[in-house]
Coordinates of C-alpha atoms in Angstrom, one line a residue:
M1 CA -0.9 -42.4 33.2
T2 CA 0.1 -45.6 34.5
T3 CA -3.0 -47.6 33.2
M4 CA -4.3 -48.6 29.4
K5 CA -7.5 -49.8 27.7
A6 CA -7.0 -53.2 26.7
I7 CA -8.6 -56.2 24.0
W8 CA -7.7 -59.3 26.7
V9 CA -8.6 -62.6 25.6
E10 CA -7.9 -65.3 28.2
Q11 CA -8.9 -68.4 26.7
V12 CA -9.6 -68.7 23.2
G13 CA -13.0 -68.9 21.3
E14 CA -15.3 -66.2 19.7
P15 CA -15.1 -63.4 19.8
D16 CA -17.4 -63.0 22.5
V17 CA -13.9 -64.0 24.2
M18 CA -13.0 -60.9 23.6
Q19 CA -12.9 -57.9 26.8
L20 CA -12.2 -54.2 27.0
R21 CA -9.6 -54.4 30.3
D22 CA -7.7 -51.2 32.9
V23 CA -4.4 -52.6 32.2
P24 CA -0.5 -51.4 32.9
V25 CA 0.9 -49.0 30.3
P26 CA 4.0 -51.2 29.4
E27 CA 7.2 -49.6 29.3
A28 CA 9.5 -49.9 26.2
G29 CA 12.6 -52.2 27.2
E30 CA 16.3 -52.9 25.3
G31 CA 15.5 -53.1 22.2
Q32 CA 11.5 -52.5 21.8
V33 CA 9.9 -48.8 20.4
R34 CA 6.7 -48.6 22.3
L35 CA 4.5 -47.2 19.8
K36 CA 1.0 -44.6 20.5
V37 CA -1.2 -46.8 18.9
E38 CA -3.2 -44.6 15.7
A39 CA -5.9 -47.2 13.8
V40 CA -5.0 -51.7 13.7
G41 CA -5.4 -52.9 10.6
I42 CA -8.1 -56.1 10.9
N43 CA -6.9 -59.6 8.7
F44 CA -8.1 -62.5 9.3
A45 CA -5.3 -63.9 10.6
D46 CA -6.3 -62.5 14.0
V47 CA -10.0 -63.9 14.1
L48 CA -8.1 -67.5 13.5
A49 CA -6.2 -66.2 16.3
V50 CA -8.5 -65.5 19.4
K51 CA -10.6 -68.6 17.7
G52 CA -7.3 -70.7 17.7
Q53 CA -7.5 -71.6 15.1
Y54 CA -4.3 -70.2 13.1
L55 CA -1.8 -70.8 11.6
T56 CA 0.9 -71.0 14.8
R57 CA -0.8 -71.9 18.7
T58 CA -2.7 -69.2 20.2
Q59 CA -0.8 -68.0 23.0
T60 CA -2.9 -66.7 26.6
P61 CA -3.2 -64.5 27.7
L62 CA -3.4 -62.2 24.2
T63 CA -4.1 -58.6 23.3
P64 CA -4.8 -59.3 19.2
G65 CA -3.8 -56.7 16.5
M66 CA -1.2 -58.1 14.3
E67 CA -0.8 -54.9 12.3
F68 CA -1.0 -51.3 13.5
A69 CA -0.1 -47.8 12.4
G70 CA 1.1 -45.5 15.4
T71 CA 3.7 -42.8 16.7
V72 CA 6.6 -43.9 18.4
D73 CA 5.8 -43.1 22.1
Q74 CA 8.6 -44.1 23.9
L75 CA 12.5 -45.8 22.8
G76 CA 14.1 -49.0 24.9
P77 CA 17.7 -48.5 24.7
G78 CA 19.6 -49.7 21.6
V79 CA 17.2 -48.1 19.8
K80 CA 18.9 -46.6 16.1
G81 CA 17.3 -45.4 13.5
L82 CA 13.9 -44.2 15.2
Q83 CA 12.6 -41.0 16.6
V84 CA 9.9 -39.7 19.2
G85 CA 7.2 -38.4 17.0
Q86 CA 7.2 -40.8 14.0
R87 CA 4.6 -42.5 12.4
V88 CA 5.4 -45.9 11.5
A89 CA 3.3 -49.4 11.2
A90 CA 4.2 -52.3 13.5
L91 CA 3.6 -56.5 11.7
A92 CA 4.2 -56.9 15.8
G93 CA 2.2 -60.3 15.6
R94 CA -0.5 -59.5 18.1
G95 CA -1.0 -56.4 20.9
G96 CA -1.7 -53.7 18.4
L97 CA -5.7 -53.2 20.8
A98 CA -5.1 -51.6 22.9
E99 CA -3.7 -47.4 23.7
Y100 CA 0.0 -48.2 23.8
A101 CA 1.8 -51.2 21.9
V102 CA 5.3 -52.2 23.1
V103 CA 7.0 -53.7 19.9
P104 CA 11.0 -54.8 18.9
A105 CA 12.7 -52.3 16.7
Q106 CA 12.8 -54.7 13.9
T107 CA 8.8 -54.9 13.5
V108 CA 8.7 -51.6 12.8
V109 CA 7.5 -50.5 9.0
P110 CA 8.3 -47.8 7.3
V111 CA 4.4 -46.8 5.4
P112 CA 4.8 -44.2 2.4
D113 CA 4.6 -40.9 2.6
G114 CA 0.7 -39.0 2.5
L115 CA -1.4 -42.0 4.1
S116 CA -3.7 -41.2 6.9
A117 CA -3.2 -43.3 9.9
P118 CA -5.6 -45.5 8.8
E119 CA -4.7 -45.9 5.4
A120 CA -0.8 -46.5 7.3
A121 CA -3.2 -49.4 9.4
A122 CA -4.0 -51.0 6.5
F123 CA -1.4 -50.5 4.4
P124 CA 1.7 -53.5 5.2
V125 CA 0.5 -56.9 6.1
S126 CA -2.4 -56.5 2.5
Y127 CA 0.6 -54.7 0.5
Y128 CA 3.5 -56.5 1.7
T129 CA 1.7 -60.2 1.1
A130 CA 0.2 -58.7 -2.2
Y131 CA 4.0 -56.8 -3.6
I132 CA 6.0 -61.6 -2.0
T133 CA 2.6 -62.7 -3.4
L134 CA 2.6 -61.5 -7.7
V135 CA 6.3 -61.0 -7.5
T136 CA 8.4 -62.4 -5.0
L137 CA 7.3 -66.0 -5.4
G138 CA 4.7 -65.6 -8.1
H139 CA 7.3 -64.1 -10.5
A140 CA 4.7 -62.3 -12.2
R141 CA 4.8 -60.9 -16.0
P142 CA 2.8 -58.0 -18.1
G143 CA 0.2 -59.7 -20.1
E144 CA -0.1 -62.8 -18.0
T145 CA -3.5 -63.2 -15.8
V146 CA -4.3 -63.2 -12.9
L147 CA -7.4 -64.6 -10.3
V148 CA -8.4 -63.1 -7.2
Q149 CA -10.5 -64.5 -4.6
G150 CA -12.4 -62.6 -2.5
A151 CA -11.5 -59.6 -4.4
A152 CA -13.5 -56.6 -2.3
G153 CA -11.7 -57.9 0.8
A154 CA -7.9 -55.7 2.0
L155 CA -6.0 -58.2 0.6
G156 CA -8.2 -58.4 -2.4
T157 CA -8.4 -54.7 -3.5
A158 CA -4.9 -54.7 -2.9
L159 CA -3.4 -58.1 -5.3
I160 CA -5.6 -55.8 -7.6
Q161 CA -3.5 -52.6 -7.8
L162 CA -0.6 -53.8 -7.7
A163 CA -1.6 -56.0 -10.7
R164 CA -2.5 -53.9 -12.6
A165 CA 0.0 -50.7 -11.9
M166 CA 2.3 -54.8 -12.9
E167 CA 0.0 -54.4 -16.4
L168 CA -1.6 -58.4 -15.1
N169 CA -4.9 -59.2 -16.5
V170 CA -7.1 -60.0 -13.4
V171 CA -10.5 -61.5 -12.8
A172 CA -11.1 -60.9 -10.5
L173 CA -13.7 -63.0 -7.5
A174 CA -16.4 -61.8 -5.0
S175 CA -19.5 -62.8 -3.5
S176 CA -21.9 -60.3 -4.8
E177 CA -22.4 -57.7 -7.7
E178 CA -22.6 -54.9 -4.6
K179 CA -18.1 -56.1 -4.0
L180 CA -17.5 -57.0 -7.6
S181 CA -18.3 -53.7 -7.9
L182 CA -14.9 -52.2 -5.8
A183 CA -13.1 -55.0 -7.6
R184 CA -14.3 -53.3 -11.1
E185 CA -13.2 -48.8 -9.9
L186 CA -10.0 -50.5 -9.1
G187 CA -9.6 -52.3 -13.0
A188 CA -9.8 -55.4 -12.7
Q189 CA -11.0 -56.2 -16.0
T190 CA -13.1 -59.8 -15.2
T191 CA -15.6 -60.2 -12.3
L192 CA -17.6 -62.8 -11.4
V193 CA -19.7 -64.1 -8.9
S194 CA -17.6 -66.9 -6.5
E195 CA -20.7 -68.7 -5.7
R196 CA -22.3 -69.9 -8.7
P197 CA -21.6 -73.0 -9.6
D198 CA -20.5 -72.8 -13.5
I199 CA -17.6 -70.8 -11.8
V200 CA -14.8 -73.3 -13.2
E201 CA -16.6 -73.1 -16.7
A202 CA -17.2 -69.3 -16.9
V203 CA -12.8 -69.0 -16.3
R204 CA -11.9 -71.0 -18.5
E205 CA -14.8 -68.7 -20.8
V206 CA -13.4 -65.4 -20.3
T207 CA -10.1 -66.5 -21.1
G208 CA -10.3 -68.2 -24.2
G209 CA -10.1 -71.1 -23.0
Q210 CA -7.3 -71.3 -21.8
G211 CA -7.6 -70.7 -17.9
V212 CA -5.5 -67.7 -15.8
N213 CA -1.8 -68.2 -14.8
L214 CA -1.7 -67.4 -11.4
L215 CA -4.4 -67.7 -9.1
V216 CA -4.5 -66.6 -5.4
E217 CA -6.1 -69.1 -2.4
I218 CA -7.8 -68.5 0.4
T219 CA -10.7 -70.3 0.4
G220 CA -9.5 -73.9 0.7
G221 CA -11.5 -76.4 0.6
E222 CA -13.7 -77.8 -1.6
M223 CA -12.9 -74.5 -4.1
F224 CA -9.6 -75.0 -3.8
G225 CA -10.1 -78.6 -6.1
R226 CA -11.5 -76.3 -8.6
S227 CA -8.6 -73.1 -8.4
L228 CA -6.9 -76.1 -10.0
Q229 CA -9.6 -76.3 -13.3
M230 CA -8.6 -72.6 -13.8
M231 CA -5.8 -72.5 -14.7
A232 CA -3.7 -72.8 -17.8
N233 CA -0.8 -74.5 -18.5
R234 CA 2.1 -74.2 -16.0
G235 CA -0.1 -72.2 -14.1
R236 CA 0.5 -71.3 -10.7
V237 CA -1.3 -71.2 -7.6
M238 CA -0.3 -68.9 -4.5
V239 CA -1.9 -70.1 -1.1
V240 CA -2.4 -67.7 1.0
G241 CA -5.2 -68.6 3.2
S242 CA -8.0 -71.6 4.4
A243 CA -10.6 -68.8 4.4
S244 CA -13.4 -71.6 4.7
G245 CA -11.6 -73.8 7.2
E246 CA -11.7 -77.0 5.7
R247 CA -9.0 -78.9 5.0
A248 CA -7.5 -78.9 0.5
T249 CA -6.2 -82.5 -1.0
V250 CA -3.5 -81.8 -3.5
D251 CA -4.3 -84.3 -7.0
A252 CA -0.8 -85.2 -8.2
V253 CA -2.0 -86.2 -11.3
T254 CA -4.0 -82.7 -11.7
L255 CA -0.5 -80.8 -11.1
M256 CA 1.5 -83.4 -13.2
K257 CA -1.1 -82.9 -16.7
K258 CA -0.8 -78.7 -17.0
N259 CA 2.4 -78.1 -15.4
L260 CA 1.1 -77.1 -12.3
S261 CA 3.2 -75.2 -8.8
V262 CA 1.3 -74.5 -6.0
T263 CA 3.2 -72.7 -3.1
G264 CA 2.0 -71.3 0.3
V265 CA 2.9 -67.3 0.7
W266 CA 3.1 -66.6 4.8
L267 CA 3.6 -62.9 5.5
S268 CA 5.6 -63.0 8.7
S269 CA 7.8 -66.1 7.4
M270 CA 9.2 -63.8 4.8
L271 CA 9.8 -60.3 6.4
G272 CA 13.3 -62.3 7.5
E273 CA 14.7 -62.3 4.1
P274 CA 17.1 -59.0 2.9
G275 CA 16.5 -57.0 1.8
V276 CA 12.2 -58.3 0.9
V277 CA 10.9 -55.6 2.8
R278 CA 13.7 -52.6 1.2
E279 CA 12.4 -54.4 -2.7
A280 CA 9.7 -53.6 -1.4
M281 CA 9.1 -50.7 0.0
A282 CA 11.1 -49.2 -3.5
V283 CA 8.5 -50.0 -5.3
F284 CA 5.1 -48.3 -3.7
G285 CA 6.5 -45.9 -2.9
P286 CA 5.9 -44.2 -6.9
L287 CA 2.9 -46.5 -6.7
V288 CA 1.1 -44.3 -3.6
Q289 CA 2.9 -41.4 -5.1
S290 CA 1.3 -41.4 -8.0
G291 CA -2.7 -43.2 -6.7
R292 CA -2.4 -45.4 -8.0
L293 CA -2.2 -47.9 -5.0
R294 CA -4.3 -47.1 -2.0
P295 CA -4.9 -48.5 0.7
Q296 CA -9.0 -49.5 1.0
V297 CA -10.5 -48.4 4.4
G298 CA -12.6 -50.3 5.2
P299 CA -15.8 -50.4 8.0
S300 CA -13.5 -48.4 11.4
Y301 CA -15.2 -49.6 15.0
P302 CA -13.8 -48.2 18.7
L303 CA -12.2 -50.1 20.6
A304 CA -14.2 -51.5 22.7
Q305 CA -16.9 -52.8 20.0
S306 CA -13.8 -55.1 18.2
A307 CA -15.5 -57.8 19.1
Q308 CA -18.3 -56.5 17.1
A309 CA -15.8 -55.8 14.2
F310 CA -14.8 -59.7 14.0
R311 CA -18.5 -60.6 13.9
D312 CA -18.4 -58.3 10.4
I313 CA -15.4 -59.7 9.4
L314 CA -17.0 -64.0 10.2
A315 CA -20.3 -62.8 8.9
R316 CA -18.7 -61.6 5.5
K317 CA -20.3 -58.4 5.7
T318 CA -17.5 -55.8 4.9
T319 CA -15.8 -55.0 2.6
G320 CA -11.7 -53.1 2.3
K321 CA -9.3 -53.5 5.0
V322 CA -11.4 -53.6 8.9
I323 CA -10.0 -50.4 11.5
I324 CA -11.4 -50.2 14.9
E325 CA -9.0 -47.4 16.3
P326 CA -8.7 -47.6 19.8
Q327 CA -8.1 -43.9 20.5
A328 CA -11.0 -43.3 19.6

């Protein structure tokens, strides 16, 4: 096999810029691994990369797909600790929307046993981000209350599951009752429609007037100011995204009055920290085996319908992790 199908982006823009092309099958070089890609987990960051609006500048031409799972197909010189035929996941930043992908060996991450390919593809970004948000940077303690925005999405569902395993109280926000029903199934004790005009008052009411200890902010813009009003004294706001695309402003006096802290969370920069992945996996393994953590796989699309998958994410039509299967 000398050619393969891949998604190709020559210039950034709306999902329509994504083209399905025949391209050469890549060869694994020094320190690299080639994967036969079985499933790609699509994150909002992938959508932003195609639009040219991600945290880092999009380098074109681009084959999107930051997070994917598959089997090791070829080992490059100098690669140790992996073997052909082994199922792994990769957090390579790009390249997943193709039948085969070559990635640096250090971007290959373990996935817990017993997960299907779509579940494995849905696992790394959402669950490692959830762990870093709640544990590594958020310092959550049993009995505290965490508010999760976008509760029915891939990250939201991971956060709810991990929070419940950590004995946290969960207030889940989502845009519809249908999405909130999933949050309740996963263990969220309190669910609220995020678009209600009195959302600040509602959150304060369900927390007995105290506010929440930890809040996972993915919206940005005007919502960020409301998030600050939902906090308890010494609360921690964890900024994981800015889905609105609008710039948020922080009023220093608001932070001072309640001793609030605001922390940015970006998985890419944390993966270079020694021991972070190892520490998280030690927690994940038993929780996956017991069924307390299970990736919520959403709709699945073939490679040729990648642009439609991105459009559906932008239109907020999906729940769980959107999956694209290049081999389908």
